[in-house]
Each structure stands twice: as C-alpha cells, then as structure tokens.
mmCIF file of C-alpha atoms in Angstrom:
data_model
loop_
_atom_site.group_PDB
_atom_site.id
_atom_site.type_symbol
_atom_site.label_atom_id
_atom_site.label_comp_id
_atom_site.label_asym_id
_atom_site.label_seq_id
_atom_site.Cartn_x
_atom_site.Cartn_y
_atom_site.Cartn_z
ATOM 1 C CA MET A 1 20.414 -22.854 55.726
ATOM 2 C CA LYS A 2 23.421 -25.162 55.993
ATOM 3 C CA MET A 3 26.987 -23.910 56.083
ATOM 4 C CA SER A 4 29.580 -25.842 54.102
ATOM 5 C CA SER A 5 32.512 -27.323 56.009
ATOM 6 C CA GLY A 6 34.954 -25.243 53.958
ATOM 7 C CA LEU A 7 33.194 -21.972 54.778
ATOM 8 C CA MET A 8 32.964 -22.923 58.450
ATOM 9 C CA GLY A 9 36.663 -23.760 58.477
ATOM 10 C CA ARG A 10 37.582 -20.404 56.954
ATOM 11 C CA ARG A 11 35.448 -18.549 59.486
ATOM 12 C CA LEU A 12 36.991 -20.457 62.373
ATOM 13 C CA LEU A 13 40.450 -19.685 61.014
ATOM 14 C CA GLY A 14 39.545 -16.014 60.728
ATOM 15 C CA LEU A 15 38.266 -15.902 64.293
ATOM 16 C CA THR A 16 41.438 -17.607 65.505
ATOM 17 C CA VAL A 17 43.685 -15.119 63.700
ATOM 18 C CA ALA A 18 41.606 -12.193 65.020
ATOM 19 C CA GLY A 19 41.852 -13.549 68.553
ATOM 20 C CA MET A 20 45.620 -13.909 68.254
ATOM 21 C CA ALA A 21 45.891 -10.356 66.931
ATOM 22 C CA LEU A 22 43.837 -9.002 69.819
ATOM 23 C CA ALA A 23 45.950 -10.928 72.300
ATOM 24 C CA ALA A 24 49.143 -9.607 70.745
ATOM 25 C CA GLY A 25 47.748 -6.065 70.749
ATOM 26 C CA GLY A 26 46.790 -6.363 74.403
ATOM 27 C CA ALA A 27 50.292 -7.533 75.287
ATOM 28 C CA ALA A 28 51.808 -4.596 73.395
ATOM 29 C CA PHE A 29 49.721 -2.102 75.315
ATOM 30 C CA GLY A 30 50.328 -3.706 78.704
ATOM 31 C CA ALA A 31 47.701 -4.472 81.302
ATOM 32 C CA GLN A 32 44.583 -2.345 81.066
ATOM 33 C CA PRO A 33 41.230 -2.353 82.861
ATOM 34 C CA LYS A 34 38.551 -4.292 81.023
ATOM 35 C CA PRO A 35 34.753 -3.789 81.003
ATOM 36 C CA TRP A 36 33.036 -5.771 83.755
ATOM 37 C CA GLU A 37 36.388 -7.012 85.020
ATOM 38 C CA MET A 38 35.936 -9.095 88.185
ATOM 39 C CA THR A 39 39.526 -10.168 88.802
ATOM 40 C CA LEU A 40 42.632 -8.208 89.660
ATOM 41 C CA GLN A 41 44.446 -6.601 86.758
ATOM 42 C CA GLU A 42 47.263 -8.578 85.166
ATOM 43 C CA ALA A 43 50.491 -8.246 87.152
ATOM 44 C CA ALA A 44 53.343 -6.238 85.646
ATOM 45 C CA THR A 45 55.651 -6.203 88.694
ATOM 46 C CA PRO A 46 56.936 -8.762 91.220
ATOM 47 C CA VAL A 47 54.967 -6.996 93.969
ATOM 48 C CA MET A 48 51.686 -7.354 92.092
ATOM 49 C CA GLU A 49 52.453 -11.015 91.408
ATOM 50 C CA SER A 50 52.820 -11.528 95.170
ATOM 51 C CA ILE A 51 49.581 -9.623 95.810
ATOM 52 C CA ILE A 52 47.702 -11.863 93.361
ATOM 53 C CA SER A 53 49.194 -15.009 94.945
ATOM 54 C CA PHE A 54 48.187 -13.815 98.411
ATOM 55 C CA HIS A 55 44.710 -12.914 97.146
ATOM 56 C CA ASN A 56 44.276 -16.393 95.651
ATOM 57 C CA LEU A 57 45.407 -18.007 98.919
ATOM 58 C CA LEU A 58 42.850 -15.991 100.892
ATOM 59 C CA LEU A 59 40.149 -16.832 98.345
ATOM 60 C CA VAL A 60 40.801 -20.560 98.813
ATOM 61 C CA LEU A 61 40.854 -20.274 102.603
ATOM 62 C CA ILE A 62 37.672 -18.228 102.878
ATOM 63 C CA THR A 63 35.881 -20.543 100.424
ATOM 64 C CA LEU A 64 36.818 -23.618 102.474
ATOM 65 C CA ILE A 65 35.778 -21.907 105.706
ATOM 66 C CA THR A 66 32.443 -20.809 104.216
ATOM 67 C CA LEU A 67 31.692 -24.306 102.904
ATOM 68 C CA PHE A 68 32.650 -25.866 106.247
ATOM 69 C CA VAL A 69 30.353 -23.518 108.173
ATOM 70 C CA LEU A 70 27.567 -24.142 105.657
ATOM 71 C CA VAL A 71 27.904 -27.908 106.135
ATOM 72 C CA LEU A 72 27.744 -27.481 109.926
ATOM 73 C CA LEU A 73 24.629 -25.337 109.640
ATOM 74 C CA VAL A 74 22.920 -27.887 107.377
ATOM 75 C CA ILE A 75 23.778 -30.684 109.823
ATOM 76 C CA VAL A 76 22.377 -28.676 112.726
ATOM 77 C CA VAL A 77 19.174 -27.836 110.843
ATOM 78 C CA VAL A 78 18.582 -31.412 109.672
ATOM 79 C CA LYS A 79 19.786 -33.445 112.646
ATOM 80 C CA PHE A 80 18.933 -31.248 115.597
ATOM 81 C CA ASN A 81 15.550 -29.775 114.753
ATOM 82 C CA ALA A 82 12.632 -30.412 117.134
ATOM 83 C CA LYS A 83 11.024 -33.021 114.873
ATOM 84 C CA ALA A 84 14.145 -35.139 114.320
ATOM 85 C CA ASN A 85 15.444 -34.723 117.857
ATOM 86 C CA PRO A 86 12.487 -34.338 120.266
ATOM 87 C CA VAL A 87 14.675 -34.941 123.316
ATOM 88 C CA PRO A 88 17.596 -32.469 123.101
ATOM 89 C CA SER A 89 20.996 -33.384 124.462
ATOM 90 C CA ARG A 90 22.095 -31.721 127.703
ATOM 91 C CA THR A 91 25.798 -31.863 126.831
ATOM 92 C CA THR A 92 27.571 -28.669 127.925
ATOM 93 C CA HIS A 93 31.256 -29.455 127.252
ATOM 94 C CA HIS A 94 33.284 -31.397 124.709
ATOM 95 C CA THR A 95 37.016 -31.089 125.224
ATOM 96 C CA LEU A 96 38.075 -32.205 121.730
ATOM 97 C CA ILE A 97 35.715 -29.797 119.976
ATOM 98 C CA GLU A 98 36.710 -26.900 122.248
ATOM 99 C CA VAL A 99 40.407 -27.507 121.579
ATOM 100 C CA ALA A 100 39.730 -27.801 117.843
ATOM 101 C CA TRP A 101 37.729 -24.581 117.531
ATOM 102 C CA THR A 102 40.501 -22.756 119.374
ATOM 103 C CA LEU A 103 43.525 -24.305 117.656
ATOM 104 C CA ILE A 104 42.285 -24.419 114.054
ATOM 105 C CA PRO A 105 41.543 -20.642 113.800
ATOM 106 C CA VAL A 106 44.980 -19.916 115.282
ATOM 107 C CA LEU A 107 46.629 -22.101 112.643
ATOM 108 C CA ILE A 108 44.584 -20.409 109.914
ATOM 109 C CA LEU A 109 45.682 -16.968 111.144
ATOM 110 C CA VAL A 110 49.324 -18.082 111.192
ATOM 111 C CA ALA A 111 48.950 -19.396 107.637
ATOM 112 C CA ILE A 112 47.629 -15.956 106.625
ATOM 113 C CA ALA A 113 50.134 -13.937 108.681
ATOM 114 C CA VAL A 114 53.322 -15.447 107.251
ATOM 115 C CA PRO A 115 52.731 -14.508 103.574
ATOM 116 C CA SER A 116 51.072 -11.267 104.697
ATOM 117 C CA PHE A 117 54.170 -10.075 106.578
ATOM 118 C CA ARG A 118 56.379 -11.218 103.705
ATOM 119 C CA LEU A 119 54.290 -9.160 101.265
ATOM 120 C CA LEU A 120 54.316 -6.088 103.527
ATOM 121 C CA PHE A 121 58.097 -6.299 103.788
ATOM 122 C CA LEU A 122 58.373 -6.565 99.998
ATOM 123 C CA GLN A 123 56.184 -3.496 99.532
ATOM 124 C CA LEU A 124 57.723 -1.293 102.202
ATOM 125 C CA ASP A 125 61.414 -2.194 101.900
ATOM 126 C CA ILE A 126 62.421 -0.033 98.937
ATOM 127 C CA PRO A 127 65.478 -1.494 97.152
ATOM 128 C CA LYS A 128 68.248 0.620 95.671
ATOM 129 C CA ALA A 129 66.523 2.676 93.000
ATOM 130 C CA ASP A 130 67.652 2.985 89.395
ATOM 131 C CA LEU A 131 65.407 6.003 88.858
ATOM 132 C CA THR A 132 63.441 8.405 91.050
ATOM 133 C CA VAL A 133 60.225 10.064 89.904
ATOM 134 C CA LYS A 134 58.377 12.631 91.997
ATOM 135 C CA ALA A 135 54.600 12.642 91.493
ATOM 136 C CA THR A 136 52.713 15.662 92.833
ATOM 137 C CA GLY A 137 48.940 15.502 93.051
ATOM 138 C CA LYS A 138 47.119 18.716 92.211
ATOM 139 C CA GLN A 139 43.479 19.657 91.686
ATOM 140 C CA TRP A 140 42.991 17.828 89.364
ATOM 141 C CA TYR A 141 46.015 16.480 87.548
ATOM 142 C CA TRP A 142 49.473 15.093 88.235
ATOM 143 C CA SER A 143 52.888 16.688 87.835
ATOM 144 C CA TYR A 144 55.975 14.523 87.352
ATOM 145 C CA ALA A 145 59.585 15.486 88.059
ATOM 146 C CA TYR A 146 62.731 13.507 87.231
ATOM 147 C CA PRO A 147 65.418 14.717 89.676
ATOM 148 C CA ASP A 148 67.923 12.127 88.393
ATOM 149 C CA ASN A 149 67.665 13.342 84.802
ATOM 150 C CA GLY A 150 68.030 17.087 84.785
ATOM 151 C CA LYS A 151 65.260 18.044 87.219
ATOM 152 C CA PHE A 152 62.664 18.763 84.547
ATOM 153 C CA GLU A 153 58.958 18.683 85.412
ATOM 154 C CA PHE A 154 55.735 18.438 83.419
ATOM 155 C CA ASP A 155 52.001 18.185 84.002
ATOM 156 C CA SER A 156 49.841 15.246 83.008
ATOM 157 C CA LEU A 157 46.189 16.041 82.329
ATOM 158 C CA MET A 158 43.383 13.809 81.153
ATOM 159 C CA ALA A 159 42.949 13.928 77.364
ATOM 160 C CA ALA A 160 39.327 13.623 76.251
ATOM 161 C CA ASP A 161 40.326 12.433 72.772
ATOM 162 C CA LYS A 162 42.475 9.512 73.952
ATOM 163 C CA GLN A 163 41.616 5.947 74.844
ATOM 164 C CA PRO A 164 40.941 4.315 77.219
ATOM 165 C CA ARG A 165 38.205 6.763 78.154
ATOM 166 C CA LEU A 166 38.941 8.766 81.321
ATOM 167 C CA LEU A 167 42.427 7.216 81.508
ATOM 168 C CA GLY A 168 44.293 8.669 78.526
ATOM 169 C CA VAL A 169 46.527 11.700 79.258
ATOM 170 C CA ASP A 170 48.452 14.260 77.247
ATOM 171 C CA ASN A 171 51.842 13.515 78.869
ATOM 172 C CA GLU A 172 52.532 10.062 80.292
ATOM 173 C CA MET A 173 54.962 9.236 83.044
ATOM 174 C CA VAL A 174 57.736 7.343 81.204
ATOM 175 C CA VAL A 175 60.008 4.771 82.871
ATOM 176 C CA PRO A 176 62.428 2.073 81.645
ATOM 177 C CA VAL A 177 61.562 -1.621 81.831
ATOM 178 C CA ASN A 178 63.180 -3.950 84.397
ATOM 179 C CA LYS A 179 64.439 -1.044 86.502
ATOM 180 C CA VAL A 180 63.624 -0.234 90.130
ATOM 181 C CA ILE A 181 61.585 2.980 90.083
ATOM 182 C CA ARG A 182 61.218 4.895 93.331
ATOM 183 C CA VAL A 183 58.108 7.081 93.351
ATOM 184 C CA GLN A 184 58.113 9.995 95.760
ATOM 185 C CA THR A 185 54.687 11.556 96.047
ATOM 186 C CA THR A 186 53.116 14.526 97.747
ATOM 187 C CA GLY A 187 50.056 16.722 97.439
ATOM 188 C CA ALA A 188 50.100 20.372 96.417
ATOM 189 C CA ASP A 189 46.679 21.258 97.816
ATOM 190 C CA VAL A 190 44.635 18.399 99.301
ATOM 191 C CA ILE A 191 45.233 14.691 99.920
ATOM 192 C CA HIS A 192 45.446 12.641 96.739
ATOM 193 C CA ALA A 193 46.522 9.012 96.245
ATOM 194 C CA PHE A 194 48.885 7.594 93.636
ATOM 195 C CA ALA A 195 47.656 4.155 92.558
ATOM 196 C CA VAL A 196 48.498 1.871 89.616
ATOM 197 C CA PRO A 197 46.776 -1.533 90.014
ATOM 198 C CA SER A 198 49.037 -3.501 87.641
ATOM 199 C CA PHE A 199 52.080 -2.373 89.634
ATOM 200 C CA GLY A 200 50.521 -3.172 93.002
ATOM 201 C CA ILE A 201 51.117 0.331 94.348
ATOM 202 C CA LYS A 202 48.774 2.710 96.150
ATOM 203 C CA ILE A 203 50.017 5.452 98.436
ATOM 204 C CA ASP A 204 48.603 8.731 99.741
ATOM 205 C CA SER A 205 49.934 12.026 98.388
ATOM 206 C CA ILE A 206 49.711 14.334 101.394
ATOM 207 C CA PRO A 207 50.549 18.070 101.388
ATOM 208 C CA GLY A 208 53.666 18.763 103.437
ATOM 209 C CA ARG A 209 54.732 15.109 103.488
ATOM 210 C CA LEU A 210 56.829 13.057 101.082
ATOM 211 C CA ASN A 211 55.722 9.420 100.851
ATOM 212 C CA GLU A 212 57.619 6.759 98.928
ATOM 213 C CA THR A 213 56.776 3.568 97.101
ATOM 214 C CA TRP A 214 58.430 1.550 94.339
ATOM 215 C CA PHE A 215 57.844 -0.759 91.415
ATOM 216 C CA LYS A 216 59.799 -2.712 88.834
ATOM 217 C CA ALA A 217 57.819 -3.135 85.640
ATOM 218 C CA THR A 218 58.789 -6.312 83.810
ATOM 219 C CA LYS A 219 56.757 -5.717 80.652
ATOM 220 C CA VAL A 220 56.861 -2.923 78.090
ATOM 221 C CA GLY A 221 53.515 -1.195 77.554
ATOM 222 C CA MET A 222 51.000 1.310 78.885
ATOM 223 C CA TYR A 223 49.642 1.003 82.409
ATOM 224 C CA TYR A 224 46.881 3.050 83.978
ATOM 225 C CA GLY A 225 45.763 4.128 87.406
ATOM 226 C CA GLN A 226 43.772 6.914 89.029
ATOM 227 C CA CYS A 227 43.787 9.137 92.058
ATOM 228 C CA SER A 228 42.288 6.922 94.759
ATOM 229 C CA GLU A 229 41.490 9.565 97.362
ATOM 230 C CA LEU A 230 38.343 11.673 97.170
ATOM 231 C CA CYS A 231 39.994 15.011 96.398
ATOM 232 C CA GLY A 232 37.238 17.233 95.042
ATOM 233 C CA LYS A 233 34.720 17.658 92.252
ATOM 234 C CA ASP A 234 37.061 16.452 89.470
ATOM 235 C CA HIS A 235 38.450 13.499 91.408
ATOM 236 C CA ALA A 236 37.158 11.098 88.726
ATOM 237 C CA PHE A 237 39.128 12.919 86.016
ATOM 238 C CA MET A 238 42.630 12.566 87.439
ATOM 239 C CA PRO A 239 44.147 9.538 85.715
ATOM 240 C CA ILE A 240 47.664 8.161 85.963
ATOM 241 C CA ALA A 241 49.297 6.830 82.788
ATOM 242 C CA VAL A 242 52.692 5.129 82.920
ATOM 243 C CA ARG A 243 54.499 4.188 79.726
ATOM 244 C CA VAL A 244 57.140 1.496 80.206
ATOM 245 C CA VAL A 245 59.776 1.512 77.460
ATOM 246 C CA THR A 246 63.162 0.014 76.676
ATOM 247 C CA ASP A 247 66.377 1.608 77.940
ATOM 248 C CA GLN A 248 67.152 3.086 74.527
ATOM 249 C CA GLU A 249 63.671 4.543 74.163
ATOM 250 C CA PHE A 250 63.851 5.999 77.665
ATOM 251 C CA ALA A 251 67.209 7.647 76.956
ATOM 252 C CA SER A 252 65.784 9.218 73.798
ATOM 253 C CA TRP A 253 62.675 10.376 75.665
ATOM 254 C CA VAL A 254 64.763 11.956 78.447
ATOM 255 C CA GLU A 255 66.836 13.846 75.894
ATOM 256 C CA ALA A 256 63.721 15.214 74.236
ATOM 257 C CA ALA A 257 61.989 15.946 77.557
ATOM 258 C CA GLN A 258 64.937 17.917 78.865
ATOM 259 C CA LYS A 259 64.628 20.253 75.901
ATOM 260 C CA LYS A 260 60.844 20.371 75.916
ATOM 261 C CA TYR A 261 60.234 20.952 79.617
ATOM 262 C CA ALA A 262 63.398 22.118 81.371
ATOM 263 C CA THR A 263 64.114 25.015 79.006
ATOM 264 C CA ASN A 264 60.664 26.504 79.550
ATOM 265 C CA PRO A 265 59.559 26.058 83.171
ATOM 266 C CA ALA A 266 56.486 28.189 82.464
ATOM 267 C CA ASN A 267 55.022 25.536 80.143
ATOM 268 C CA THR A 268 53.283 23.643 82.909
ATOM 269 C CA PHE A 269 49.543 23.823 83.356
ATOM 270 C CA ALA A 270 49.901 25.392 86.791
ATOM 271 C CA SER A 271 52.273 28.092 85.540
ATOM 272 C CA ALA A 272 50.055 28.861 82.586
ATOM 273 C CA GLY A 273 47.084 29.244 84.867
ATOM 274 C CA GLY A 274 49.030 31.508 87.175
ATOM 275 C CA GLN A 275 50.144 33.748 84.316
ATOM 276 C CA ALA A 276 46.608 33.954 82.976
ATOM 277 C CA ALA A 277 45.373 35.101 86.359
ATOM 278 C CA GLN A 278 47.900 37.943 86.512
#
C-alpha cells in the first residue's frame, strides 16, 4: 500500500510539532532522569556544567589511552610472536622509551589534576548565599527549614500518585532561580545523603554534624534527586524534589508557607507520628 506524498508530509509535520511540544514540555519541567539514560543529567547549575566538562575530558583521555594500549598489544601479538620472530631480541634497555613512559603519564596526570582542583575549589568554596535551606534526613523522608524566611519547617514525603514514579513528593523544596542557595544538611537518626544530579551536589547528612553545599539553578523547573546513602529498608523511597521558580513566585510561596507551616508546628509528619504514639 503506497502512501501519498501529501499524507506523508502531513504526518511528518505532525511528528515535528509533537517533538517540539515534548521538547518544550521537558524544558518547562527542568532536567529529569530518563529511562535507560546513559549520560549525565542535563546541567542546571554552573557546577554541574563544570562536572560534565571534566567528565568529557576524562572520557576523551581514557579512550585515547585505551586505543593506544590496544594498538601496542596488537603490534606485540603480530610482530613479536614465536612464528614471526623466531629469534627474540635480547634488548634490555631503551632510554627514549623509558623516558617516554615515565614523562607521558606524568603529563596526563597534570592535565587531569588542573581542572580537577579547579572543580573541587568551585564545589567547596561556598559563595555568599542569597538563601539558606536546611535539609534534615529522617527515616525515610526529608524535612526542610528556611531560617532566612521566618524559620518555618515542613516534611517532604514521597507521593505515590505523582510522577515521575518514586520521585514525586507532597511538598517540594522551593528556591528562586539564579540565586546562590546554601544547603545545610544533617541527619536526625542515621546517615543519609542529599544528592541532586542536575545541580552537581551530593553530600552526606550525618547526625550531630552540619554539612554544607551550594548550588545556583539557572533554569526554572522541577529537579529530582534521592538519598544516596543506604539508610534502611525504605532508602529507595526517599526522594528529593526541588522546584526552581521566579523571584515573584518564590516570594508568594514564602508568604503562603509561613502561614501554612509556621503557625502550626505540629503539622509535620514527625510531630503527627509522635502525637499518635502518645
């Protein structure tokens, strides 16, 4: 059965429009994990952009090294086997080769060390923060506090009826776009880990210790992470959802959150559980 050129053209146009709509929808929702994803998640912060650049540099270097070693092995197998070379060489030293196999690895390590130290400095040197959020890991959910905005706190639990599956939560962590966000994290019971791949952050949440990291999201949207430390039987059900909004939207959210959470400190999941136990 042949398809007319007009019908084919309309179908191609429809597929193009659908693809553009999906792309626009993906941009609106920010970077999200994809099924069978083999690459790093799309960067949403300068730190993650540097991580991806460093990753790509290492990928090129290790590919070149692997191919070089493979070529050497093939040459050895073909040229220096017993059939092709019945009388083996008795050479024991070669100054040029010995200098090369010492100097070249050193230069490769220097080429890796320079951007590596630069990236570590970028990650660990926290700039002046526009907003501080305290994330407390609990078995098995997160609690967020905003000490700069009225000291309210709320719990964030996985919502079974939200997408993406195992990542949607009832209350997202909300932050403004293009602002330096300092995240202070600790654990209330066992060691957890606060990690959001698109932001390039991953830091342990340890009971009795306050660790710090930072990010500056440059795109509005939803971004997801998970607890990355084996913390118990529900470790896989402890997602992190960060909603990046405009300054106006953040101001409106803070105003509503102050009324919703600060006026009723017993509305958290932990407090409700404690009252139920009494």
